[in-house]
CSV table of C-alpha atoms in Angstrom, one decimal:
chain,number,residue,atom,x,y,z
A,252,MET,CA,-114.0,6.4,-70.4
A,253,LEU,CA,-111.9,3.9,-69.3
A,254,SER,CA,-112.9,0.6,-67.8
A,255,ASN,CA,-110.9,-1.5,-65.3
A,256,ALA,CA,-110.7,-4.3,-68.0
A,257,VAL,CA,-109.5,-1.7,-70.8
A,258,VAL,CA,-106.5,-0.3,-68.4
A,259,LEU,CA,-105.5,-3.6,-67.8
A,260,ALA,CA,-105.4,-4.4,-71.2
A,261,ALA,CA,-103.9,-1.3,-72.2
A,262,VAL,CA,-100.7,-2.3,-69.4
A,263,VAL,CA,-100.3,-5.4,-70.7
A,264,TRP,CA,-100.0,-4.3,-74.6
A,265,LEU,CA,-97.8,-1.6,-73.5
A,266,SER,CA,-95.3,-4.1,-72.1
A,267,LEU,CA,-95.8,-6.8,-74.6
A,268,LEU,CA,-95.6,-4.0,-77.7
A,269,THR,CA,-92.7,-4.6,-80.4
A,270,PRO,CA,-90.3,-1.6,-79.3
A,271,LEU,CA,-90.0,1.6,-81.2
A,272,THR,CA,-87.4,4.4,-81.5
A,273,VAL,CA,-89.6,7.5,-82.8
A,274,GLY,CA,-89.9,10.3,-80.5
A,275,ILE,CA,-86.4,10.2,-78.4
A,276,ARG,CA,-83.1,10.4,-79.8
A,277,THR,CA,-81.2,7.5,-78.8
A,278,GLY,CA,-77.7,8.8,-78.4
A,279,PRO,CA,-77.5,9.9,-75.0
A,280,ARG,CA,-75.1,13.1,-74.5
A,281,ARG,CA,-72.0,12.7,-72.7
A,282,ILE,CA,-70.7,15.5,-70.4
A,283,SER,CA,-67.2,16.3,-68.9
A,284,THR,CA,-66.5,15.2,-65.4
A,285,ASN,CA,-63.5,16.9,-65.4
A,286,GLY,CA,-62.7,17.6,-61.7
A,287,ASP,CA,-65.1,15.2,-60.3
A,288,GLY,CA,-62.8,12.3,-59.6
A,289,GLY,CA,-62.9,11.3,-63.5
A,290,ARG,CA,-66.3,9.4,-62.7
A,291,ASN,CA,-67.9,8.8,-65.9
A,292,VAL,CA,-71.4,10.2,-64.8
A,293,PHE,CA,-73.6,8.5,-67.4
A,294,SER,CA,-72.0,5.0,-66.3
A,295,LYS,CA,-72.8,5.7,-62.6
A,296,LEU,CA,-76.4,7.8,-63.0
A,297,GLY,CA,-77.7,6.8,-66.6
A,298,PRO,CA,-77.5,6.8,-69.7
A,299,PHE,CA,-80.5,8.8,-69.7
A,300,MET,CA,-82.1,9.7,-73.5
A,301,GLU,CA,-82.3,13.5,-74.6
A,302,ALA,CA,-85.9,14.6,-73.7
A,303,PRO,CA,-88.3,15.7,-76.7
A,304,GLU,CA,-88.5,19.7,-77.2
A,305,TYR,CA,-91.6,20.6,-75.6
A,306,ARG,CA,-92.5,24.5,-76.8
A,307,ASN,CA,-94.9,26.8,-75.9
A,308,GLY,CA,-98.3,27.3,-78.0
A,309,LYS,CA,-99.4,31.0,-79.2
A,310,GLU,CA,-101.9,31.4,-76.3
A,311,CYS,CA,-99.3,31.3,-73.9
A,312,ALA,CA,-98.0,34.4,-72.1
A,313,SER,CA,-94.7,35.4,-72.9
A,314,SER,CA,-92.0,34.8,-69.8
A,315,SER,CA,-89.5,36.5,-68.6
A,316,SER,CA,-86.0,36.8,-70.7
A,317,ALA,CA,-83.7,34.2,-69.9
A,318,ASN,CA,-81.6,36.5,-67.7
A,319,ASN,CA,-84.2,37.3,-65.2
A,320,ARG,CA,-86.4,34.0,-65.1
A,321,GLU,CA,-86.2,33.6,-61.2
A,322,SER,CA,-87.9,36.6,-61.0
A,323,PHE,CA,-91.4,36.8,-60.3
A,324,ASP,CA,-93.4,36.4,-63.0
A,325,PRO,CA,-97.2,35.7,-63.6
A,326,SER,CA,-96.5,33.4,-66.6
A,327,LEU,CA,-93.8,31.2,-64.6
A,328,VAL,CA,-95.0,27.9,-62.9
A,329,HIS,CA,-92.4,27.2,-60.2
A,330,ILE,CA,-91.9,23.4,-59.2
A,331,ALA,CA,-89.8,22.6,-56.4
A,332,MET,CA,-88.0,18.9,-56.1
A,333,THR,CA,-85.1,17.2,-54.6
A,334,LEU,CA,-82.7,15.8,-56.9
A,335,ASP,CA,-80.0,13.1,-55.6
A,336,SER,CA,-78.5,10.1,-57.0
A,337,GLU,CA,-80.8,7.4,-55.4
A,338,TYR,CA,-84.1,9.0,-56.9
A,339,LEU,CA,-82.5,10.5,-60.1
A,340,ARG,CA,-84.6,8.2,-62.4
A,341,GLY,CA,-87.6,9.0,-60.7
A,342,SER,CA,-87.0,12.9,-60.6
A,343,VAL,CA,-86.5,12.8,-64.5
A,344,ALA,CA,-89.4,10.8,-65.2
A,345,ALA,CA,-91.5,13.2,-63.0
A,346,VAL,CA,-89.9,16.3,-64.9
A,347,HIS,CA,-90.6,14.7,-68.2
A,348,SER,CA,-94.3,13.8,-67.4
A,349,VAL,CA,-94.8,17.8,-66.2
A,350,LEU,CA,-93.3,19.0,-69.8
A,351,ARG,CA,-95.3,16.4,-71.4
A,352,HIS,CA,-98.6,17.9,-70.3
A,353,ALA,CA,-98.0,21.1,-69.7
A,354,SER,CA,-100.1,23.5,-71.9
A,355,CYS,CA,-97.1,26.0,-71.7
A,356,PRO,CA,-94.0,23.9,-70.9
A,357,GLU,CA,-91.5,26.5,-71.5
A,358,ASN,CA,-93.2,28.7,-68.8
A,359,VAL,CA,-92.3,25.9,-65.8
A,360,PHE,CA,-89.2,26.7,-64.0
A,361,PHE,CA,-87.9,23.8,-61.7
A,362,HIS,CA,-86.0,24.5,-58.8
A,363,PHE,CA,-84.1,21.3,-57.6
A,364,VAL,CA,-82.8,21.0,-54.0
A,365,SER,CA,-79.8,18.6,-53.8
A,366,ALA,CA,-77.6,17.6,-51.0
A,367,GLU,CA,-74.3,18.6,-50.0
A,368,PHE,CA,-72.8,15.3,-49.8
A,369,ASP,CA,-74.9,13.1,-52.2
A,370,SER,CA,-72.7,10.4,-54.0
A,371,ALA,CA,-73.1,12.4,-57.3
A,372,SER,CA,-72.4,16.4,-56.6
A,373,PRO,CA,-74.8,19.0,-57.1
A,374,ARG,CA,-72.8,20.1,-60.1
A,375,VAL,CA,-72.7,16.8,-61.8
A,376,LEU,CA,-76.5,16.5,-61.2
A,377,SER,CA,-76.8,19.6,-62.5
A,378,GLN,CA,-74.8,18.9,-66.1
A,379,LEU,CA,-76.9,15.4,-66.0
A,380,VAL,CA,-80.2,17.4,-66.0
A,381,ARG,CA,-79.2,20.0,-68.6
A,382,SER,CA,-78.0,17.0,-70.8
A,383,THR,CA,-81.2,15.8,-70.7
A,384,PHE,CA,-83.6,18.4,-70.7
A,385,PRO,CA,-81.3,21.2,-72.7
A,386,SER,CA,-84.1,23.9,-72.9
A,387,LEU,CA,-85.2,23.3,-69.3
A,388,ASN,CA,-85.4,26.1,-67.1
A,389,PHE,CA,-84.3,25.1,-63.7
A,390,LYS,CA,-81.7,25.7,-61.0
A,391,VAL,CA,-79.9,23.6,-58.5
A,392,TYR,CA,-79.7,24.6,-54.4
A,393,ILE,CA,-77.4,23.1,-52.2
A,394,PHE,CA,-78.9,21.6,-49.2
A,395,ARG,CA,-76.6,21.3,-46.5
A,396,GLU,CA,-77.6,18.1,-44.6
A,397,ASP,CA,-75.7,19.3,-41.2
A,398,THR,CA,-79.1,21.8,-40.9
A,399,VAL,CA,-81.2,19.2,-40.1
A,400,ILE,CA,-79.2,16.0,-39.3
A,401,ASN,CA,-79.4,16.6,-35.4
A,402,LEU,CA,-83.1,16.5,-35.4
A,403,ILE,CA,-83.9,13.7,-37.4
A,404,SER,CA,-85.1,10.5,-35.3
A,405,SER,CA,-85.3,7.1,-36.5
A,406,SER,CA,-88.2,6.2,-38.7
A,407,ILE,CA,-90.1,2.9,-39.8
A,408,ARG,CA,-88.2,3.3,-42.8
A,409,GLN,CA,-84.6,4.0,-43.3
A,410,ALA,CA,-85.1,6.0,-46.5
A,411,LEU,CA,-87.4,8.3,-44.6
A,412,GLU,CA,-84.6,9.1,-42.5
A,413,ASN,CA,-82.4,10.8,-45.2
A,414,PRO,CA,-82.1,14.5,-44.7
A,415,LEU,CA,-82.8,15.5,-48.3
A,416,ASN,CA,-86.5,14.3,-47.1
A,417,TYR,CA,-86.7,17.1,-44.8
A,418,ALA,CA,-85.6,19.6,-47.5
A,419,ARG,CA,-89.3,20.6,-48.5
A,420,ASN,CA,-89.1,22.2,-44.3
A,421,TYR,CA,-86.7,24.6,-45.7
A,422,LEU,CA,-87.8,25.6,-48.5
A,423,GLY,CA,-88.3,29.3,-47.4
A,424,ASP,CA,-84.9,29.6,-46.6
A,425,ILE,CA,-83.2,27.7,-49.9
A,426,LEU,CA,-84.9,29.3,-52.7
A,427,ASP,CA,-84.6,32.8,-53.9
A,428,ARG,CA,-86.7,35.6,-52.0
A,429,SER,CA,-88.4,36.2,-55.7
A,430,VAL,CA,-90.0,32.8,-55.5
A,431,ASP,CA,-93.1,33.6,-53.6
A,432,ARG,CA,-95.1,30.4,-54.8
A,433,VAL,CA,-94.2,27.2,-55.4
A,434,ILE,CA,-95.5,23.7,-56.0
A,435,TYR,CA,-93.7,21.1,-54.3
A,436,LEU,CA,-93.6,17.6,-55.9
A,437,ASP,CA,-92.0,14.0,-54.3
A,438,SER,CA,-89.5,12.3,-56.7
A,439,ASP,CA,-91.7,9.2,-57.3
A,440,VAL,CA,-94.9,11.2,-58.9
A,441,ILE,CA,-95.7,11.5,-62.7
A,442,VAL,CA,-98.2,14.0,-63.8
A,443,VAL,CA,-100.7,13.3,-66.6
A,444,ASP,CA,-102.7,16.6,-66.4
A,445,ASP,CA,-101.6,20.6,-67.2
A,446,ILE,CA,-99.7,21.1,-64.2
A,447,THR,CA,-101.1,25.0,-64.6
A,448,LYS,CA,-104.5,23.6,-63.0
A,449,LEU,CA,-102.7,22.7,-60.0
A,450,TRP,CA,-100.9,25.9,-60.0
A,451,ASN,CA,-103.6,28.1,-60.1
A,452,THR,CA,-105.2,26.8,-56.7
A,453,THR,CA,-105.9,29.5,-54.7
A,454,LEU,CA,-105.0,29.3,-51.1
A,455,THR,CA,-107.7,31.0,-49.0
A,456,LYS,CA,-107.8,33.4,-45.9
A,457,THR,CA,-104.2,32.7,-44.5
A,458,ARG,CA,-103.4,29.2,-45.6
A,459,VAL,CA,-100.1,28.7,-46.0
A,460,ILE,CA,-100.1,25.2,-48.0
A,461,GLY,CA,-102.8,23.3,-50.1
A,462,ALA,CA,-103.1,19.5,-50.7
A,463,PRO,CA,-105.6,16.8,-51.1
A,464,GLU,CA,-106.9,16.2,-47.5
A,465,TYR,CA,-108.2,12.6,-46.6
A,466,CYS,CA,-110.4,12.9,-43.7
A,467,HIS,CA,-111.6,9.2,-43.4
A,468,ALA,CA,-108.2,7.9,-42.5
A,469,ASN,CA,-107.5,7.4,-38.7
A,470,PHE,CA,-105.5,10.1,-37.9
A,471,THR,CA,-104.8,9.1,-34.5
A,472,GLN,CA,-102.0,6.1,-36.0
A,473,TYR,CA,-99.7,8.9,-37.0
A,474,PHE,CA,-98.7,9.6,-33.3
A,475,THR,CA,-97.8,7.1,-30.4
A,476,SER,CA,-99.3,7.1,-26.9
A,477,ASN,CA,-96.7,9.1,-25.7
A,478,PHE,CA,-98.5,12.1,-27.8
A,479,TRP,CA,-102.0,11.2,-27.1
A,480,SER,CA,-101.6,10.4,-23.4
A,481,ASP,CA,-100.3,14.0,-22.7
A,482,PRO,CA,-102.8,16.7,-22.7
A,483,ASP,CA,-100.3,19.5,-23.1
A,484,LEU,CA,-99.4,18.1,-26.6
A,485,SER,CA,-103.0,16.5,-27.9
A,486,GLY,CA,-104.3,19.9,-26.7
A,487,GLN,CA,-101.9,21.4,-29.6
A,488,LEU,CA,-105.1,20.3,-32.0
A,489,SER,CA,-107.8,21.6,-29.7
A,490,GLY,CA,-110.2,23.8,-31.9
A,491,ARG,CA,-108.9,22.2,-35.2
A,492,THR,CA,-110.4,19.0,-37.1
A,493,PRO,CA,-107.2,17.9,-38.9
A,494,CYS,CA,-107.2,15.4,-41.6
A,495,TYR,CA,-104.2,13.3,-43.0
A,496,PHE,CA,-102.5,14.8,-46.0
A,497,ASN,CA,-99.6,13.7,-48.2
A,498,THR,CA,-97.0,16.0,-48.1
A,499,GLY,CA,-95.2,14.7,-51.5
A,500,VAL,CA,-97.6,16.9,-53.2
A,501,MET,CA,-98.1,20.4,-52.0
A,502,VAL,CA,-99.0,24.0,-53.0
A,503,MET,CA,-97.0,26.4,-51.1
A,504,ASP,CA,-97.3,30.4,-50.1
A,505,MET,CA,-93.6,31.1,-49.4
A,506,VAL,CA,-94.3,34.5,-48.0
A,507,ARG,CA,-96.9,33.3,-45.6
A,508,TRP,CA,-94.6,30.5,-45.0
A,509,ARG,CA,-91.4,32.7,-44.2
A,510,GLU,CA,-93.6,35.4,-42.4
A,511,GLY,CA,-95.1,32.4,-40.5
A,512,ASN,CA,-91.9,31.0,-39.6
A,513,TYR,CA,-93.0,27.7,-40.3
A,514,ARG,CA,-89.5,26.2,-40.5
A,515,GLU,CA,-89.2,27.1,-37.0
A,516,LYS,CA,-92.7,25.4,-36.0
A,517,LEU,CA,-91.7,22.4,-37.8
A,518,GLU,CA,-88.3,22.2,-36.1
A,519,LYS,CA,-89.9,22.3,-32.7
A,520,TRP,CA,-92.3,19.4,-33.0
A,521,MET,CA,-88.8,17.3,-34.3
A,522,ARG,CA,-87.0,18.5,-31.4
A,523,LEU,CA,-89.5,17.3,-28.9
A,524,GLN,CA,-89.5,14.0,-30.8
A,525,LYS,CA,-85.8,13.9,-29.8
A,526,LYS,CA,-86.6,13.8,-26.1
A,527,LYS,CA,-90.0,11.7,-26.2
A,528,ARG,CA,-91.0,9.5,-29.1
A,529,ILE,CA,-94.2,11.1,-30.4
A,530,TYR,CA,-94.2,9.3,-34.0
A,531,ASP,CA,-92.6,7.1,-36.3
A,532,LEU,CA,-92.9,8.2,-39.6
A,533,GLY,CA,-90.2,10.6,-40.6
A,534,SER,CA,-91.1,14.0,-41.7
A,535,LEU,CA,-94.7,13.9,-42.4
A,536,PRO,CA,-96.1,14.2,-38.9
A,537,PRO,CA,-94.8,17.6,-38.3
A,538,PHE,CA,-96.4,19.1,-40.8
A,539,LEU,CA,-99.8,17.1,-39.8
A,540,LEU,CA,-99.2,19.0,-36.6
A,541,VAL,CA,-98.4,22.4,-37.8
A,542,PHE,CA,-101.1,22.3,-40.7
A,543,GLY,CA,-103.6,19.5,-39.8
A,544,GLY,CA,-107.1,21.6,-39.8
A,545,ASP,CA,-105.8,24.4,-41.6
A,546,VAL,CA,-104.9,22.9,-45.2
A,547,GLU,CA,-106.6,24.2,-48.4
A,548,ALA,CA,-108.3,20.9,-50.0
A,549,ILE,CA,-107.2,20.3,-53.4
A,550,ASP,CA,-108.8,17.4,-55.6
A,551,HIS,CA,-107.8,13.7,-54.9
A,552,ARG,CA,-107.1,13.8,-58.5
A,553,TRP,CA,-103.6,15.7,-58.0
A,554,ASN,CA,-102.4,13.0,-55.5
A,555,GLN,CA,-103.2,9.5,-56.4
A,556,HIS,CA,-100.8,8.3,-53.6
A,557,GLY,CA,-99.6,4.8,-52.0
A,558,LEU,CA,-98.8,3.6,-55.6
A,559,GLY,CA,-95.6,2.0,-53.6
A,560,GLY,CA,-97.6,0.0,-51.3
A,561,ASP,CA,-96.8,0.3,-47.5
A,562,ASN,CA,-93.6,1.0,-45.7
A,563,ILE,CA,-92.6,-2.7,-45.0
A,564,ARG,CA,-93.9,-4.9,-48.1
A,565,GLY,CA,-94.2,-2.1,-51.0
A,566,SER,CA,-96.9,-4.4,-52.4
A,567,CYS,CA,-99.1,-3.5,-55.5
A,568,ARG,CA,-102.0,-1.1,-55.1
A,569,SER,CA,-104.6,0.1,-57.1
A,570,LEU,CA,-105.8,3.5,-57.7
A,571,HIS,CA,-108.6,4.9,-55.8
A,572,PRO,CA,-111.9,5.8,-57.5
A,573,GLY,CA,-112.3,8.9,-59.9
A,574,PRO,CA,-110.2,11.0,-62.3
A,575,VAL,CA,-106.4,11.1,-62.3
A,576,SER,CA,-104.0,14.0,-62.6
A,577,LEU,CA,-101.1,12.8,-60.7
A,578,LEU,CA,-99.9,9.0,-59.8
A,579,HIS,CA,-97.8,9.1,-56.9
A,580,TRP,CA,-95.7,5.8,-55.8
A,581,SER,CA,-95.3,7.0,-52.1
A,582,GLY,CA,-94.5,3.9,-49.8
A,583,LYS,CA,-91.7,1.3,-50.4
A,584,GLY,CA,-92.3,0.2,-54.0
A,585,LYS,CA,-90.6,2.1,-57.0
A,586,PRO,CA,-91.9,1.6,-60.5
A,587,TRP,CA,-88.1,1.9,-62.0
A,588,VAL,CA,-86.8,-0.8,-59.2
A,589,ARG,CA,-89.8,-3.2,-59.9
A,590,LEU,CA,-89.6,-2.8,-63.3
A,591,ASP,CA,-86.2,-3.5,-63.8
A,592,GLU,CA,-86.2,-6.5,-61.2
A,593,LYS,CA,-89.1,-8.1,-63.6
A,594,ARG,CA,-91.6,-7.9,-60.6
A,595,ALA,CA,-93.6,-4.8,-61.7
A,596,CYS,CA,-96.9,-4.0,-60.7
A,597,PRO,CA,-99.5,-3.5,-63.1
A,598,LEU,CA,-99.8,0.4,-62.4
A,599,ASP,CA,-96.0,0.6,-62.4
A,600,HIS,CA,-96.2,0.4,-66.7
A,601,LEU,CA,-98.1,3.4,-66.5
A,602,TRP,CA,-95.0,5.1,-65.2
A,603,GLU,CA,-92.6,3.2,-67.8
A,604,PRO,CA,-93.4,5.7,-70.6
A,605,TYR,CA,-92.1,8.8,-69.1
A,606,ASP,CA,-88.8,7.0,-68.0
A,607,LEU,CA,-85.8,8.3,-69.7
A,608,TYR,CA,-83.3,5.7,-68.6
A,609,LYS,CA,-82.8,3.6,-71.5
A,610,PRO,CA,-79.3,1.7,-71.5
A,611,LYS,CA,-80.7,-0.4,-74.2
A,612,VAL,CA,-81.9,1.3,-77.4
A,613,GLU,CA,-84.6,-1.3,-78.0
A,614,ARG,CA,-86.3,-0.5,-74.6
A,615,VAL,CA,-87.1,2.7,-76.4
A,616,LYS,CA,-90.9,3.2,-76.9
A,617,ASP,CA,-92.6,5.7,-79.6
A,618,LEU,CA,-94.1,8.4,-77.2
A,619,SER,CA,-96.6,9.0,-79.8
A,620,LEU,CA,-98.2,5.8,-79.3
A,621,PRO,CA,-102.2,5.7,-78.9
A,622,TRP,CA,-101.6,4.1,-75.0
A,623,PHE,CA,-98.9,6.9,-74.1
A,624,ALA,CA,-101.3,10.1,-75.5
A,625,SER,CA,-104.1,8.2,-73.8
A,626,LEU,CA,-102.7,8.7,-70.2
A,627,SER,CA,-103.9,12.3,-70.6
A,628,GLU,CA,-107.6,10.9,-70.8
A,629,LEU,CA,-107.3,9.9,-67.0
A,630,ALA,CA,-107.5,13.5,-66.0
A,631,ASP,CA,-111.0,13.6,-67.7
A,632,ASP,CA,-112.4,9.9,-66.7
A,633,SER,CA,-114.2,10.1,-63.5
A,634,SER,CA,-115.1,6.2,-63.9
A,635,PHE,CA,-111.8,5.1,-64.0
A,636,LEU,CA,-111.3,2.3,-61.7
């Protein structure tokens, strides 16, 4: 059991520990950028260390052959994430954390969605992922930003206006039809538990998504007076008891999503927002309006969100009480930014061991250190904080 004092002491110990190099190879693998303007990808986006190889145990079911790994296979866990130059470092750390704690890491398949006009092309990002995770099962999909650009309204924080932030709305169209179920993860998370546990969530009845819900939150604050003063709009929630949920961690039934035309339902609210401002916060409110009151409730341990502070200041936060399976730096503050600027919050040091961005060899830490291993204990420690 980890007490508050033990956690803080461990964080300090981690930050002051003499650096080691065991467990990560220190020579980043260079990739060719011919045909991409002659850019040196690693000088722009890296360097990233090559991740350790994580292999299945004997208890793992055999996945499909390499030529058929995108087809439905009960042994595969499908994860969708966005991939862009700005949040690349977070995405790499998130992937690393999933593999590090997965019981069957070779059975995890990542679906990366990359913007068509990102400063780093989808091809370059794909090469970088392959360089960092040589044996990773993944595919990169190109998201056409003009699909959504005219539907996006100004938000409380400019980063929330990025078209790629809305890619989750279009997963039913983007992903291969063979993918009938997926876990969606934001790029600012780390997983400290076996992702298979989240994958095994049952979506009961006709529910389309599952996510941790927070029914104590003030649901009304996510919408403006324009919404609540219009009975035709607020009446859309009649007969439901909607709760706040964070869209950065969702289990999604893609068959039901496609059959129910949920992309169109989300776009309907976005079009209305352009005519009559009914919310201020990016891509979240349409999800609350479409799914609120009909979400499969998942244990809060799978989204300890808000670690990036609010959307204005990005101040330090503590974990919610209870066990932890996933840490989420939603909000303005991102751990890689705060660490680099020498203004890290205490919990940012929990993200650091998964960081494969290592411009200086002396920063590399041993993945076999006791504290790194003990991160998995968070998943079983109901007394943590």
